[in-house]
Coordinates of C-alpha atoms and ligand atoms in Angstrom, one line a residue:
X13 CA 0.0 0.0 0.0
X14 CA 1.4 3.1 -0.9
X15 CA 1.6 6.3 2.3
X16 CA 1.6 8.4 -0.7
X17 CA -0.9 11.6 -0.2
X18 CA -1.1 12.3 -4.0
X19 CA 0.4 11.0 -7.1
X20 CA 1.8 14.7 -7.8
X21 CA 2.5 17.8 -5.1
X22 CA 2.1 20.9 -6.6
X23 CA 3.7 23.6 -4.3
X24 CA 2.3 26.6 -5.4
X25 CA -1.3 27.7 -6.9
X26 CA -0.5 30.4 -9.1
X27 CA -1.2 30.1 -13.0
X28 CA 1.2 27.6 -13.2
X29 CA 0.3 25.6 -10.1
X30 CA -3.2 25.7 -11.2
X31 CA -2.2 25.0 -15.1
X32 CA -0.6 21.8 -14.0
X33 CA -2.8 21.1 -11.5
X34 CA -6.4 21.3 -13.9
X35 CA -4.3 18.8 -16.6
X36 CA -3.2 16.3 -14.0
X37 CA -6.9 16.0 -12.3
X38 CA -7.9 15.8 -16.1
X39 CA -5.9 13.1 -16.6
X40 CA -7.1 11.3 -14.0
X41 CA -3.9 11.8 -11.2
X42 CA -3.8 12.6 -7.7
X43 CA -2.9 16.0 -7.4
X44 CA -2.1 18.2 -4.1
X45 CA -1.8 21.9 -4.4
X46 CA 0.0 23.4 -1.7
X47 CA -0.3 27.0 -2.0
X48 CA 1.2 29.5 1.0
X49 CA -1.3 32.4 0.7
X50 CA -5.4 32.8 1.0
X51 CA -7.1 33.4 -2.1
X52 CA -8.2 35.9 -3.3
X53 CA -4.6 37.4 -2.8
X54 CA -2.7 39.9 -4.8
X55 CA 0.4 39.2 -7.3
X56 CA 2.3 42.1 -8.8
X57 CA 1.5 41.7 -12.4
X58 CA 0.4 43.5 -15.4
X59 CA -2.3 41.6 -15.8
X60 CA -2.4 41.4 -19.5
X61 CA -3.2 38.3 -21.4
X62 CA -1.9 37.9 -25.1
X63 CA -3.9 35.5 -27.6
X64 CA -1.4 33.0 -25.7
X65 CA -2.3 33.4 -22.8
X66 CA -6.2 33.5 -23.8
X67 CA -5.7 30.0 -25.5
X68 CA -4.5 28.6 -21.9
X69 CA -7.4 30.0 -20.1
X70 CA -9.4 28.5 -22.5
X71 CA -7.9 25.3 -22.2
X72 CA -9.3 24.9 -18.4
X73 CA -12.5 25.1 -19.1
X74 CA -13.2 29.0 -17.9
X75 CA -15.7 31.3 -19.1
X76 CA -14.1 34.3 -20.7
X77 CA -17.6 35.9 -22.0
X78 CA -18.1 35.9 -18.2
X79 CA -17.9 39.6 -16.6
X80 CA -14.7 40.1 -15.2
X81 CA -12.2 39.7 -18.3
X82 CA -11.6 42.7 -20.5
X83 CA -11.3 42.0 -24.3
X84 CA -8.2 44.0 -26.1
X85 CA -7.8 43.5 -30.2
X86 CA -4.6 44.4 -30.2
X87 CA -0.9 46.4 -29.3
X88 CA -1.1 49.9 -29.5
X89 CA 2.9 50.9 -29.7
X90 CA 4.1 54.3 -28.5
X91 CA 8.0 55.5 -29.9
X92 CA 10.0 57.1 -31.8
X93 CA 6.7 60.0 -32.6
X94 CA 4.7 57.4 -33.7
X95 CA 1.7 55.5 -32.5
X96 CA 0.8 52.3 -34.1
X97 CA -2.2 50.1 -33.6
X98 CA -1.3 46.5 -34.7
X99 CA -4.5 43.6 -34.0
X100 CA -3.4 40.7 -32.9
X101 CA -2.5 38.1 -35.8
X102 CA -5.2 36.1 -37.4
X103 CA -3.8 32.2 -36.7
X104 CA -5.6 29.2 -36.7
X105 CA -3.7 28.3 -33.9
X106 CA -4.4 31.2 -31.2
X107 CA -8.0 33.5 -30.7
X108 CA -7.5 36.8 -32.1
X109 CA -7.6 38.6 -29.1
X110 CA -6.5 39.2 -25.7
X111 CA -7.8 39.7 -22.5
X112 CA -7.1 42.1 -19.1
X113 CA -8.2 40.6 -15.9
X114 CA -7.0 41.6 -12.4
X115 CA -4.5 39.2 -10.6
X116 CA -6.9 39.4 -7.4
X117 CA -9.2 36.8 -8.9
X118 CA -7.6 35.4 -11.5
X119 CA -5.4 33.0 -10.2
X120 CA -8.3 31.9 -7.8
X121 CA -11.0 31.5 -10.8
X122 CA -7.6 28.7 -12.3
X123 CA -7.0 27.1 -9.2
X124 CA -11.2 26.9 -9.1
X125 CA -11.3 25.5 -12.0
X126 CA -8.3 22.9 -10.8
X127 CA -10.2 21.9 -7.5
X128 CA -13.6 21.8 -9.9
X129 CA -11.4 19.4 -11.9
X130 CA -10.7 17.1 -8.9
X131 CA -7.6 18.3 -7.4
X132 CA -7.5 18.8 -3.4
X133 CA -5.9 22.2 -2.1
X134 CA -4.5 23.0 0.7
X135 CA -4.2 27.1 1.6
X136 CA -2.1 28.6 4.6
X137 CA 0.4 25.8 3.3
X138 CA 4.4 26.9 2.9
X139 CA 6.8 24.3 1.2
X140 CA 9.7 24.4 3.6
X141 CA 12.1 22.2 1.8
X142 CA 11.8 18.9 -0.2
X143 CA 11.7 15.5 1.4
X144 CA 14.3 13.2 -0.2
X145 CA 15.0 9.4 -0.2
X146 CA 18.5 8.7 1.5
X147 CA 18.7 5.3 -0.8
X148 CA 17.7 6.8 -4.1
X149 CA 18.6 10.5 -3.6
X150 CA 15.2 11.6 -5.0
X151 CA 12.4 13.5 -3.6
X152 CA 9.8 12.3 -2.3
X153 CA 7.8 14.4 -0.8
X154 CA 7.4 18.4 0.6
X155 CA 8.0 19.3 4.0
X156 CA 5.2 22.1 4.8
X157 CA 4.1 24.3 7.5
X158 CA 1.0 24.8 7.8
X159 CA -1.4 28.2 9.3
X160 CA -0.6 30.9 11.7
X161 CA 0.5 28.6 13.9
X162 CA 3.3 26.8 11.3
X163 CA 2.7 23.6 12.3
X164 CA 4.5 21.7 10.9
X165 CA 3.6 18.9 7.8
X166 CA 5.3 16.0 5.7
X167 CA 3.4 15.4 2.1
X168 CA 4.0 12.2 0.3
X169 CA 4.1 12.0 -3.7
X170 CA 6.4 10.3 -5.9
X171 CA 6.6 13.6 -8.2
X172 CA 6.7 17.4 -7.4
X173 CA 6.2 20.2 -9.2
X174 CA 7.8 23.1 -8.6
X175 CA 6.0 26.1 -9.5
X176 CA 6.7 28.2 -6.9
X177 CA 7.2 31.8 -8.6
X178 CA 10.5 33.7 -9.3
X179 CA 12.0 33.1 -5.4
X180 CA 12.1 29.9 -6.8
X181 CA 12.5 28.9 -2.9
X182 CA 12.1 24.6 -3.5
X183 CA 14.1 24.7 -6.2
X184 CA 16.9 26.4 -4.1
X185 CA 16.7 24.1 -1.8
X186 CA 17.7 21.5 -4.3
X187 CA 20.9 23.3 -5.5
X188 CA 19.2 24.8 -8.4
X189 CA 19.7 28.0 -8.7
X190 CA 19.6 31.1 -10.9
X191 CA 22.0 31.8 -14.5
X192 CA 23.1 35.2 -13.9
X193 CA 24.1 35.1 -17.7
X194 CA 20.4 34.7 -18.8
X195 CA 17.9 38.0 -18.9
X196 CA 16.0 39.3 -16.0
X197 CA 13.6 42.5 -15.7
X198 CA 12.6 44.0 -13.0
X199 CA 9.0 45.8 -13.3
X200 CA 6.3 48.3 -10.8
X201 CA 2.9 48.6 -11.0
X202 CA -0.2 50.9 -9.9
X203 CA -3.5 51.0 -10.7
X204 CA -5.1 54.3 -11.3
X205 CA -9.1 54.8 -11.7
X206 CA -9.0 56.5 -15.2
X207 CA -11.3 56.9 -18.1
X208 CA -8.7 55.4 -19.8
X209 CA -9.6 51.9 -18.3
X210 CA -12.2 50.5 -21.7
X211 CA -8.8 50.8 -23.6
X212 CA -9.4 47.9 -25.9
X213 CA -5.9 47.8 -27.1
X214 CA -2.6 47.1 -24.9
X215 CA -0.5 49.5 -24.5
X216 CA 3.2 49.7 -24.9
X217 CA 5.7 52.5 -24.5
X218 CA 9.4 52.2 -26.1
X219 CA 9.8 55.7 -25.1
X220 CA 9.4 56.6 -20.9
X221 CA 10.1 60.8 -20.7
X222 CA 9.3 62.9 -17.0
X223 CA 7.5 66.0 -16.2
X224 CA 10.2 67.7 -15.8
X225 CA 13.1 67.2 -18.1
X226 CA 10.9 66.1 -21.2
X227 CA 14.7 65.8 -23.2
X228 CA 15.3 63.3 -21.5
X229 CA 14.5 59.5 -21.5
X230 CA 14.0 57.7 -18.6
X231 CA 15.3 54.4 -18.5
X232 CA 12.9 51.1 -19.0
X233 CA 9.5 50.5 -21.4
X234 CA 6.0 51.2 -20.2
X235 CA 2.1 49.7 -20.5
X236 CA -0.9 51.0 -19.7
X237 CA -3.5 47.9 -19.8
X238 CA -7.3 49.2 -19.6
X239 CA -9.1 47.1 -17.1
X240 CA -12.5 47.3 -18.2
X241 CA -13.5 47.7 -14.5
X242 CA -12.8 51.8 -14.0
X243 CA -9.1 51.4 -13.5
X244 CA -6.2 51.3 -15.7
X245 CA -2.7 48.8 -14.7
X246 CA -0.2 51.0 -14.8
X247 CA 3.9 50.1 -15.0
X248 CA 7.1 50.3 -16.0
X249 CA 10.0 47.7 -16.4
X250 CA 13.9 47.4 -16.8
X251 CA 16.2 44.5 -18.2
X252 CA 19.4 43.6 -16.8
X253 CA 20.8 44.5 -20.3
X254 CA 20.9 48.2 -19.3
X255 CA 23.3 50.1 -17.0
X256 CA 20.2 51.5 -15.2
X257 CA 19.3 48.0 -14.1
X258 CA 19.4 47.9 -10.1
X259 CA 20.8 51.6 -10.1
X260 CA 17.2 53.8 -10.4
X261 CA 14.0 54.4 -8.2
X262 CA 11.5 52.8 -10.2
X263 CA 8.7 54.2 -8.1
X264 CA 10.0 57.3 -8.6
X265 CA 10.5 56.9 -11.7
X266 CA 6.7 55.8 -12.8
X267 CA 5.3 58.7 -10.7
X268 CA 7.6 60.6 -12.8
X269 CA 6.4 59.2 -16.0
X270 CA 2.2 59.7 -14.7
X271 CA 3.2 63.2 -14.1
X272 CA 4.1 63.8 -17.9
X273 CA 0.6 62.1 -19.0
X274 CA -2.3 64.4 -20.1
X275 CA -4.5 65.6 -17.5
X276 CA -7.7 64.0 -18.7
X277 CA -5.9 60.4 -18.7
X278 CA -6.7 60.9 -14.7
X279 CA -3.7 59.2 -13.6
X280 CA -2.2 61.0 -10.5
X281 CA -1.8 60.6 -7.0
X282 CA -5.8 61.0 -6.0
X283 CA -7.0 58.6 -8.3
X284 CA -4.1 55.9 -7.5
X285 CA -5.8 52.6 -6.2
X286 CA -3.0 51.0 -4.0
X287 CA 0.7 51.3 -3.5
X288 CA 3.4 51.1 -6.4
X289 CA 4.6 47.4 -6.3
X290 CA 7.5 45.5 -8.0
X291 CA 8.7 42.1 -8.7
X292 CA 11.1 40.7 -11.2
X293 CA 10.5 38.7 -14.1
X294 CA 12.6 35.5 -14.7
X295 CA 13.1 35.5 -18.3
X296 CA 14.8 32.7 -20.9
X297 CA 15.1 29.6 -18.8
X298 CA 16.8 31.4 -16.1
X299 CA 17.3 28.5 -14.0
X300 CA 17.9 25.3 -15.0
X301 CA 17.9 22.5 -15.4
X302 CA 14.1 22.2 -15.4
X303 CA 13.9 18.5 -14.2
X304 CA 15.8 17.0 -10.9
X305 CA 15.5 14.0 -8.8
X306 CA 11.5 13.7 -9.3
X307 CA 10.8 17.9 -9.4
X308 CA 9.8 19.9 -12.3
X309 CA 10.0 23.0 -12.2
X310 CA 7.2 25.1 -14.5
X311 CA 6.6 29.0 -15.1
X312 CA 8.8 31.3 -13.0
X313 CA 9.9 28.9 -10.9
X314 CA 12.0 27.6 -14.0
X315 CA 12.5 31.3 -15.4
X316 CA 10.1 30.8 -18.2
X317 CA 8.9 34.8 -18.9
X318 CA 9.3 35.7 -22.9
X319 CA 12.2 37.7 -22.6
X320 CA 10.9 39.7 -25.4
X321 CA 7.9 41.0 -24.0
X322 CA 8.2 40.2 -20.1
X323 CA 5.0 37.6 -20.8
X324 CA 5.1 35.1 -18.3
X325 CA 1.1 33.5 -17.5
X326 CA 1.3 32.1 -20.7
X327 CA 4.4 30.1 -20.7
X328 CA 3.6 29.1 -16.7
X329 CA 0.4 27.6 -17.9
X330 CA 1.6 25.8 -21.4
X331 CA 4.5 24.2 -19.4
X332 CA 2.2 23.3 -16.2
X333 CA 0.3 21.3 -18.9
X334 CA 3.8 19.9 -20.5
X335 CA 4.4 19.0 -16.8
X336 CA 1.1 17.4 -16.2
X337 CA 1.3 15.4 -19.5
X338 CA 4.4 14.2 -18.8
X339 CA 4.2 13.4 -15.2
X340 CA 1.0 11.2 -15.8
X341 CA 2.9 9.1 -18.0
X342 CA 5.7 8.6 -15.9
X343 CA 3.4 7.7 -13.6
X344 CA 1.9 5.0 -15.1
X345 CA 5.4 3.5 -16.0
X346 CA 6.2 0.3 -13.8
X347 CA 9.8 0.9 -12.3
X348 CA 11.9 4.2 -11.2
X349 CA 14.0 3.8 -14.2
X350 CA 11.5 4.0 -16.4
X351 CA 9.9 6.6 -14.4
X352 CA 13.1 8.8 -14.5
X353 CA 13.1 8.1 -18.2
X354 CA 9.8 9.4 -19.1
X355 CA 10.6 12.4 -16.9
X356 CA 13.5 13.1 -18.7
X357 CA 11.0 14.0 -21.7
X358 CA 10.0 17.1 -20.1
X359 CA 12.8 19.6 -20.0
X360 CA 13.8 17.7 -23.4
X361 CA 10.6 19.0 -24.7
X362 CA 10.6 22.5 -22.9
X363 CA 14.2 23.0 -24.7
X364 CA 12.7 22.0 -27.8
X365 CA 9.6 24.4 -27.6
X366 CA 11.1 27.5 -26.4
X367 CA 15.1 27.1 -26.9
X368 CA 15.5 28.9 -30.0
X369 CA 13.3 31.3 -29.6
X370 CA 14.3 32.3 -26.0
X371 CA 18.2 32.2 -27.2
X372 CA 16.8 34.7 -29.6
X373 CA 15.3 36.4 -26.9
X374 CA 18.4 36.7 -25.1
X375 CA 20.5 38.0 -27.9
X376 CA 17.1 40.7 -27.9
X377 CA 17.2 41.7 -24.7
X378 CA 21.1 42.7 -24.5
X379 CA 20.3 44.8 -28.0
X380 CA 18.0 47.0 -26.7
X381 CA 19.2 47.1 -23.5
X382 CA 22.0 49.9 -25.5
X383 CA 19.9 52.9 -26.0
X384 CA 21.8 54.0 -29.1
X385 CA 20.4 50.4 -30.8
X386 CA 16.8 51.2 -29.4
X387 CA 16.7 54.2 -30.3
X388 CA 17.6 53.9 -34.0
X389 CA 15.2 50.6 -34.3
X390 CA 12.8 52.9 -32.6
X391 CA 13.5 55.3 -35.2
X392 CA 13.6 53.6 -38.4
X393 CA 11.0 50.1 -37.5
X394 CA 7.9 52.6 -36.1
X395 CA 7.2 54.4 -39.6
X396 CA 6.5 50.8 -40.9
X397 CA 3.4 48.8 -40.1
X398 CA 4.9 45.7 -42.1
X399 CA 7.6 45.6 -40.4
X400 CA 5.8 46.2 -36.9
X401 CA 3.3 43.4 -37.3
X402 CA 6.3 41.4 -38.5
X403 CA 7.8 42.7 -35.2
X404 CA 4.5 42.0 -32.9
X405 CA 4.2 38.4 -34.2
X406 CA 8.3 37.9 -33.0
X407 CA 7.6 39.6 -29.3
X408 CA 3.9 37.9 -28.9
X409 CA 5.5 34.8 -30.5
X410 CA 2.3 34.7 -32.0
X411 CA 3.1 32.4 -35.3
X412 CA 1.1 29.0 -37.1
X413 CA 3.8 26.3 -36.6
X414 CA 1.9 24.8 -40.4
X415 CA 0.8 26.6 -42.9
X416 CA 1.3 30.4 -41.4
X417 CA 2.2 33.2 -43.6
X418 CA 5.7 34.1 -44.5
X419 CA 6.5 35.9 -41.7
X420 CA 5.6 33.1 -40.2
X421 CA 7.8 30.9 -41.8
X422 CA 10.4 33.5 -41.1
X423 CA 10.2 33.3 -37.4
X424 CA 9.5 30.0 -36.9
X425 CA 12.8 29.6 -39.5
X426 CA 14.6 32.0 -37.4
X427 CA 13.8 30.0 -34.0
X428 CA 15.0 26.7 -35.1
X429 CA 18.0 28.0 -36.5
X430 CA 19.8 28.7 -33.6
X431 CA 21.5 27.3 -31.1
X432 CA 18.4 26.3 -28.1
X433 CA 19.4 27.8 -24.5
Ligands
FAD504 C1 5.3 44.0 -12.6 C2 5.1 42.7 -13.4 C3 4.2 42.8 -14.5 C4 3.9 41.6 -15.2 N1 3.0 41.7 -16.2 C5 2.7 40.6 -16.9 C6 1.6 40.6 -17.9 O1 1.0 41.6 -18.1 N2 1.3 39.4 -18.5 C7 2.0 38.3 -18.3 O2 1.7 37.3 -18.9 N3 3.0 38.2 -17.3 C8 3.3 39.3 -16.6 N4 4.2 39.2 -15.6 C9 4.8 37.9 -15.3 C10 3.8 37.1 -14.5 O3 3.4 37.8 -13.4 C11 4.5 35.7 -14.1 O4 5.3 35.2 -15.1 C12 3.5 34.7 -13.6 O5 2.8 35.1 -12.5 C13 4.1 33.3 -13.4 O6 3.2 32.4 -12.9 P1 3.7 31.3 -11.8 O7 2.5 30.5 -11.6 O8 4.9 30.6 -12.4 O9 4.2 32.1 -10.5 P2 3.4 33.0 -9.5 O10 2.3 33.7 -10.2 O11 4.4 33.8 -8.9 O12 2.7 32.0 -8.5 C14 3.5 31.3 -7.5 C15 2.6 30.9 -6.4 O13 3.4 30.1 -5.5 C16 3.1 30.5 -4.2 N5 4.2 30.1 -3.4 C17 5.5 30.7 -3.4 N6 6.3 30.0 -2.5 C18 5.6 29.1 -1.9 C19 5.8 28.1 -1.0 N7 7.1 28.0 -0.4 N8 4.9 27.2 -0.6 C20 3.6 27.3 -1.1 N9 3.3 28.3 -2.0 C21 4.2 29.1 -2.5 C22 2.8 31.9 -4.3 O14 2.0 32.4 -3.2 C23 2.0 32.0 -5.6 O15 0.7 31.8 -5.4 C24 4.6 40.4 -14.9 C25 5.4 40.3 -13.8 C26 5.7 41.5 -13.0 C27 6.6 41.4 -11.9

């Protein structure tokens, strides 16, 4: 008889916890989340959902015509003088459109959707460390405290996932820690109650200036994302590429930026809704390797944010369901070498998927992150729509892997040519 508690742990229940999660109940496994918050909490996010990320959501099961979600058609890019509006691509393998929806619920409505799906949660739970096997050297479980109180708990399950955000604290524990040669941003974020909030395109800015020295750029790129609920998510990020990175006040820098906006946009101290907050964004497979002794490691636990556009729900959700599918056949294999085996498939498959186009990604990020380069791309791409929806399908990775256009065929070209990360 097996003391197992579940034929999976899940530590963590954001949309990669709950991604995984919703595939492994769907595939018939026992799956625990252990998640150290109460829902509904809050996660420092843009909250913007690309066609990618829309196509994830989708794939659980949850009600986007529901109220709540905000509908955007497309990017709306702000530099160099100009401002383009480019729709999201027509594919046969994405919707056409994205969606806004505040962090505060979102996460719960997935991991609602999980639970609804038959996996058991557990709340108030913090992963304290991973419980290994002195024989095989494998883990085998998650030590836990659990409540105020911390008392404290052992969880059985032959796998783990790790999908624990960008602390990244199980994996840690396990020796696997962050690439400081791989791309990381660090991003703020306010809300502000603004008419601006029925925006039904995203909104990106190559170009950050201040109230008061308008000759000046400030460092990082910007988004305003319309909630479609009377506020607007405001924030600004920077990349480890640029000097700037860990050397500015980003708070001070995005009240800075709100000061320069026109009045009737509303954004300003008395119609801010909660404190600036910041977090970074673990971008290009930032820590490997993505598979160790019986843990996976999905989303931003495994540094899985599109390092060209700081996107980072989608790729935690499409690798909780990699994750899922491989775990339940691994599962179902009938020794721990063939286990180990089947596991082996998954960051095989994640390298695979994203390799290319996150080396690419890479290469990206230390480019722009010299102004001189932005600003001449800035300066000669803008005054081209081709070239710009050529440009949104790169960032969005937003491409038909069959029978796509040529740009298309470019990118997907372009991704398998190089060397995977
Ligand atoms: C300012 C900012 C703006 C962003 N904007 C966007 C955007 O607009 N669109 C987009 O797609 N991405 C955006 N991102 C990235 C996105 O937020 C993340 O990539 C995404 O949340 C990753 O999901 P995840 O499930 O991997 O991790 P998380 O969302 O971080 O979830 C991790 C979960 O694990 C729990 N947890 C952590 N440690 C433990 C533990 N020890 N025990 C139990 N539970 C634990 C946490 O409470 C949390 O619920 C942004 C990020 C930042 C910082």
């Amino acid at each position: 008889m097996s003391q197992d508690d579940a034929d999976v742990i899940v530590v963590g229940g954001g949309p990669g916890g709950a991604a995984t999660a919703f595939h492994l109940a769907h595939h018939g496994a026992k799956v625990l989340v252990l998640e150290k918050s109460e829902y509904p909490r809050e996660k420092v996010c843009g909250d913007g959902l690309t066609p990618r990320g829309v196509k994830q959501v989708i794939a659980m099961g949850v009600d986007v015509n529901a109220k709540g979600w905000w509908r955007n058609r497309g990017l709306r890019v702000i530099g160099g003088g100009v401002r383009l509006e480019l729709d999201w691509p027509d594919l046969a393998s994405f919707p056409n459109y994205g969606l806004t929806r505040t962090r505060m619920d979102f996460d719960e409505l997935l991991v609602q959707a999980a639970t609804d799906a038959g996996a058991e949660l557990h709340t108030s739970t913090t992963a304290t460390g991973p419980v290994t096997d002195d024989r095989t050297g494998r883990v085998v479980g998650v030590e836990a405290t659990v409540g105020p109180d911390k008392q404290p708990r052992v969880y059985r399950a032959p796998i783990v996932v790790a999908a624990d955000g960008v602390s990244g604290r199980f994996p840690l524990a396990l020796g696997v820690t962050k690439r400081d040669d791989r791309p990381i941003g660090v991003a703020v974020r306010r809300y502000y109650r603004s008419p601006r909030h029925d925006d039904d395109y995203l909104e990106s800015w190559l170009e950050l200036r201040g109230r008061n020295d308008q000759s000046k750029l400030l460092p990082g790129y910007g988004w305003i994302f319309g909630m479609g609920d009377g506020r607007v998510n405001v924030g600004l990020g920077v990349l480890n590429s640029s000097v700037e990175f860990g050397k500015s006040n980003y708070r001070e820098m995005l009240v800075d930026w709100m000061a320069a906006t026109p009045p009737d946009w509303q954004m300003s101290e008395e119609t801010a809704d909660g404190p600036i907050l910041g977090a970074a964004l673990p971008m290009g497979f930032n820590r490997v390797p993505h598979y160790t002794r019986g843990v996976m490691l999905v989303g931003d636990s495994g540094g899985m944010v599109n390092p060209f556009n700081g996107e980072g729900i989608a790729y935690a959700m499409e690798s909780g369901a990699l994750a899922a599918e491989v775990a339940v056949q691994a599962l179902a294999e009938p020794d721990l070498a063939r286990r180990e085996r089947a596991l082996q498939h998954y960051p095989a498959e994640l390298k695979a998927r994203y390799g290319g186009y996150y080396r690419l990604g890479g290469w990206f990020v230390k480019l722009i992150g010299r102004p001189e380069i932005m600003r001449f791309a800035t300066k000669h791409g803008m005054p081209h729509p081709t070239l710009m929806r050529f440009v949104l399908k790169l960032l969005a990775n937003l491409t038909d892997p069959r029978g796509g256009d040529a740009m298309d065929r470019v990118i997907n070209a372009m991704s398998r040519a190089v060397p995977a990360v």
